[in-house]
CSV table of C-alpha atoms in Angstrom, one decimal:
chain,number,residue,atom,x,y,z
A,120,UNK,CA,276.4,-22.2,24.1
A,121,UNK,CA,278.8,-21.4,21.0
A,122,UNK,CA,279.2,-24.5,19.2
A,123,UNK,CA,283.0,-23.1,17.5
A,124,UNK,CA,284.4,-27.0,18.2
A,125,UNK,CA,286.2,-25.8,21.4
A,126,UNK,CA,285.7,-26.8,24.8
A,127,UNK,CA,284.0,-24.5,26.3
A,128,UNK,CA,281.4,-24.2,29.1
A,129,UNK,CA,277.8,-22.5,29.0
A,130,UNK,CA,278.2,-19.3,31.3
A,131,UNK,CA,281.9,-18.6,31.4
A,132,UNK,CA,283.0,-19.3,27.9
A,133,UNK,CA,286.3,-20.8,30.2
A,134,UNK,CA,287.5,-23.8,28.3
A,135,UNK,CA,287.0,-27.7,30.3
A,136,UNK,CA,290.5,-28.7,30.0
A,137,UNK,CA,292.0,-26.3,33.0
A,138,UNK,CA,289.0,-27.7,35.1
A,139,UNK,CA,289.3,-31.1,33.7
A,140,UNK,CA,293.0,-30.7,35.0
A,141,UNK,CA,293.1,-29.4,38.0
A,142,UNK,CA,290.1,-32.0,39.2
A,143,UNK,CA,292.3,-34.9,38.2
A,144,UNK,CA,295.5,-33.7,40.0
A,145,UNK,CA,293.4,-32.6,42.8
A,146,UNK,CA,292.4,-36.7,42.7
A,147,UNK,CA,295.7,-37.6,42.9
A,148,UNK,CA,296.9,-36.1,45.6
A,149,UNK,CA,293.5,-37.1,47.6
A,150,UNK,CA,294.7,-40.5,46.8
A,151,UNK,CA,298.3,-40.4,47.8
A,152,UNK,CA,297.6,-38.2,50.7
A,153,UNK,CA,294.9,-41.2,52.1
A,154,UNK,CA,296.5,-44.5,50.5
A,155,UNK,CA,300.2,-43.1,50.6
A,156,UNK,CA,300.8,-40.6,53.3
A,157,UNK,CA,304.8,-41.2,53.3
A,158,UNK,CA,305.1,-40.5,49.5
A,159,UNK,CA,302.3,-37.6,49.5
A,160,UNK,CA,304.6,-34.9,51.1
A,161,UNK,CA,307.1,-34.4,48.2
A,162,UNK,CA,304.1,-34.7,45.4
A,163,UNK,CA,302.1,-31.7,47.5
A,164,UNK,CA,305.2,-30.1,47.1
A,165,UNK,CA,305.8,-30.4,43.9
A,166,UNK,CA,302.3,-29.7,42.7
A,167,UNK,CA,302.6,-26.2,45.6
A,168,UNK,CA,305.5,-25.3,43.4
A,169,UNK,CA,303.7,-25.5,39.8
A,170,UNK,CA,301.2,-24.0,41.1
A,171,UNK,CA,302.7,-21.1,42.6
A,172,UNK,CA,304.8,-21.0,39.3
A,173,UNK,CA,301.6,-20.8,37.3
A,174,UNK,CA,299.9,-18.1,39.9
A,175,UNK,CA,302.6,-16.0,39.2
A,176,UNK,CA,302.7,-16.2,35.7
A,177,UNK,CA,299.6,-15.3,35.6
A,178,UNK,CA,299.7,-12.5,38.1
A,179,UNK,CA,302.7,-11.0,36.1
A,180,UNK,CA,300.9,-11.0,32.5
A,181,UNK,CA,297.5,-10.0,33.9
A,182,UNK,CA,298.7,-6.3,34.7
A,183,UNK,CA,300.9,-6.4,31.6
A,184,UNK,CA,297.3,-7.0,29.4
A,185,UNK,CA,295.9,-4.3,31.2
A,186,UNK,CA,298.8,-2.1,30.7
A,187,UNK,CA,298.0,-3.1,26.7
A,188,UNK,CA,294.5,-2.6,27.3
A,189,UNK,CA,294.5,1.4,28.9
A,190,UNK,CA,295.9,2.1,25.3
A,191,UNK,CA,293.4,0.5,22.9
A,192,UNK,CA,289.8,2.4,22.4
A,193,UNK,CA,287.1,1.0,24.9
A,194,UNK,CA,284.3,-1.0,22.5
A,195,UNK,CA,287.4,-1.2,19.8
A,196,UNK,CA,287.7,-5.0,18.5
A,197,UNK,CA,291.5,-4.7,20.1
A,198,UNK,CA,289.4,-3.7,23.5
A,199,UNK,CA,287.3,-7.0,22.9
A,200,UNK,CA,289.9,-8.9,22.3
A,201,UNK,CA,291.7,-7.9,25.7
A,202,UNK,CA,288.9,-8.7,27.3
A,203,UNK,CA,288.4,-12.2,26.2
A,204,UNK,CA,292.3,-12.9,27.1
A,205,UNK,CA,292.3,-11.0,30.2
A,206,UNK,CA,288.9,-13.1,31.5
A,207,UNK,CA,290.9,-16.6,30.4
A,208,UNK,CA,293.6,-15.9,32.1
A,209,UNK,CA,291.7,-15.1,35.5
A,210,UNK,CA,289.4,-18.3,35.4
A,211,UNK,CA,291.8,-20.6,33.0
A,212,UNK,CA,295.1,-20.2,35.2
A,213,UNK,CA,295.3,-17.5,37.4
A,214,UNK,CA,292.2,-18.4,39.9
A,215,UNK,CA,292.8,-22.3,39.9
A,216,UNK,CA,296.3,-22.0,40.3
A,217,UNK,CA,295.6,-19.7,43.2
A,218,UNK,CA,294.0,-21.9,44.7
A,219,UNK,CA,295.8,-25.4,44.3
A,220,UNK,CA,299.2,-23.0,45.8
A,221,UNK,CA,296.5,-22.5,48.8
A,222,UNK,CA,295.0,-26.0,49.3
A,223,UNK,CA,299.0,-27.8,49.0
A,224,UNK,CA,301.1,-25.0,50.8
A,225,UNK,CA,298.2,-25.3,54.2
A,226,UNK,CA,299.0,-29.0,53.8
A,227,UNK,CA,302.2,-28.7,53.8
A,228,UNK,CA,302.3,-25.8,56.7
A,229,UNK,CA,300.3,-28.2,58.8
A,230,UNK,CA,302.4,-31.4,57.6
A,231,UNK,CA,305.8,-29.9,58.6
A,232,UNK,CA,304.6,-28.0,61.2
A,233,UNK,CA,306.2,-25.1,59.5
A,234,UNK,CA,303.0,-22.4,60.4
A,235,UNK,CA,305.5,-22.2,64.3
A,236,UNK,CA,308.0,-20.4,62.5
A,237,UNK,CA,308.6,-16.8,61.8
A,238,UNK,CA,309.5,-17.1,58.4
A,239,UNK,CA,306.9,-18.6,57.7
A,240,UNK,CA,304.3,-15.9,59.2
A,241,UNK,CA,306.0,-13.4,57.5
A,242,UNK,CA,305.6,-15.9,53.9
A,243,UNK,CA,301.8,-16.6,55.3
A,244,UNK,CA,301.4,-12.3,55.6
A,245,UNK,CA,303.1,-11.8,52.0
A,246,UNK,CA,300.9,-14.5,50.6
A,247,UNK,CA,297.9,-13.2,52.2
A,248,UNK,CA,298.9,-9.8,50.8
A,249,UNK,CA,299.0,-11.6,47.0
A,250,UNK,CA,295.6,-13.0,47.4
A,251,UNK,CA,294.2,-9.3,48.2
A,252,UNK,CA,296.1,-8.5,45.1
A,253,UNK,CA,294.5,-10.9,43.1
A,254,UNK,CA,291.2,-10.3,44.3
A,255,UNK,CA,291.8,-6.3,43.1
A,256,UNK,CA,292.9,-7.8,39.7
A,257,UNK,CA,290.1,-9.9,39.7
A,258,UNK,CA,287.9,-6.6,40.2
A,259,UNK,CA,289.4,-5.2,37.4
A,260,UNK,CA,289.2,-7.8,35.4
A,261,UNK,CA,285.7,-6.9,35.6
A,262,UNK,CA,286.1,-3.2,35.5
A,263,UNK,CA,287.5,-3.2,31.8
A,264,UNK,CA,285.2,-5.9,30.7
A,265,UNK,CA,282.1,-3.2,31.4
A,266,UNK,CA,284.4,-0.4,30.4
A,267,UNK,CA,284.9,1.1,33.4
A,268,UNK,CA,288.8,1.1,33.7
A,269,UNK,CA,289.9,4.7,35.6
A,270,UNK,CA,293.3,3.8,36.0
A,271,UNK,CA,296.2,4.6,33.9
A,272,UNK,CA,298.9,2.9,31.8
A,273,UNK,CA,301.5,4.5,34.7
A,274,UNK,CA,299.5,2.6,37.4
A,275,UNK,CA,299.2,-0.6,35.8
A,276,UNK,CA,302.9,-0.8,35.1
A,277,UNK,CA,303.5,0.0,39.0
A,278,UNK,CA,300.9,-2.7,39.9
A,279,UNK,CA,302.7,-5.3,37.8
A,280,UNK,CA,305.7,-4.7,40.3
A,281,UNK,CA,303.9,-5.4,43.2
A,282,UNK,CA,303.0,-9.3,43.0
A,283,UNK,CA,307.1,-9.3,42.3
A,284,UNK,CA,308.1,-7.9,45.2
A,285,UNK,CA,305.8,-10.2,47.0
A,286,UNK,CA,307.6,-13.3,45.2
A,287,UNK,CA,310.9,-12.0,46.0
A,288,UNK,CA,309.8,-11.5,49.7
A,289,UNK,CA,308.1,-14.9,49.7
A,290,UNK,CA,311.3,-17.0,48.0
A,291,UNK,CA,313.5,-15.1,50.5
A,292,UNK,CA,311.2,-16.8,53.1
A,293,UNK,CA,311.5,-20.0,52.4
A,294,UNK,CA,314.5,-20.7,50.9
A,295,UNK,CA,316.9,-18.6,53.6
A,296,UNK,CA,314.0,-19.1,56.5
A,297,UNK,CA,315.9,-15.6,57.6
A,298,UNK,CA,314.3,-16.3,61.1
């Protein structure tokens, strides 16, 4: 364990704080949710919407860094450090986020009753569809750590469109609830 002063754990190097975070909002909402079921809907909701705010930034930068990362020599110091940012932004933001926008929004499906309409199963598919996407960043995330990136600059830059057509598809969705 690298004793640098940060917070870090043994076999991630992911720092506490994220986790340390997410556990105690996660707390919170147990509590209002079981002590406070009339006030728990519009917290859920509002910690759905950070969440989903923090997904996406992540899933907008992540492909950007890789973009970054197709230029720099594999084993470079500039490939290292791409490496270190890209794996901290997966396990730091991206993957709790993904799943606190999960946990809340099945809530609030279930709470609202929303899950009978069609906007909704055409949100649920487009969200479904950003999870896959995530799990092939998360693959790659991998890939360039072990230096086994194939893909080009070209593709990444056409992959960091895709989770923004999803948003746009997904915001449509709720907000205009088109059908």
């Amino acid at each position: 364990m690298s004793n640098s002063g940060s917070a870090e754990t043994n076999s991630s190097n992911v720092p506490l704080l994220p986790r340390v975070i997410v556990a105690a909002v996660a707390l919170c909402l147990v509590v209002l949710v079981v002590f406070y079921p009339d006030d728990a809907y519009l917290w859920v909701k509002a910690v759905h919407v950070i969440a989903v705010i923090s997904w996406m930034a992540g899933m907008l930068y992540l492909p950007r860094l890789f973009v970054y990362h197709c230029a720099v020599q594999p084993g470079s110091s500039e490939s290292e450090t791409f490496k270190v940012m890209e794996r901290r932004l997966l396990k730091a933001i991206i993957n709790p986020a993904m799943g606190a926008t999960w946990v809340a929004g099945l809530w609030l499906a279930w709470k609202s009753a929303a899950y009978m309409d069609g906007w909704f199963h055409v949100k649920f598919l487009a969200v479904l569809i950003l999870s896959g996407v995530h799990g092939y960043f998360s693959k790659s995330v991998k890939m360039f750590a072990e230096d086994r990136n194939v893909k080009s600059q070209r593709f990444w830059r056409l992959m960091n469109e895709v989770p923004t057509l999803l948003m746009v598809i997904i915001v449509i969705m709720v907000i205009i609830k088109p059908f």
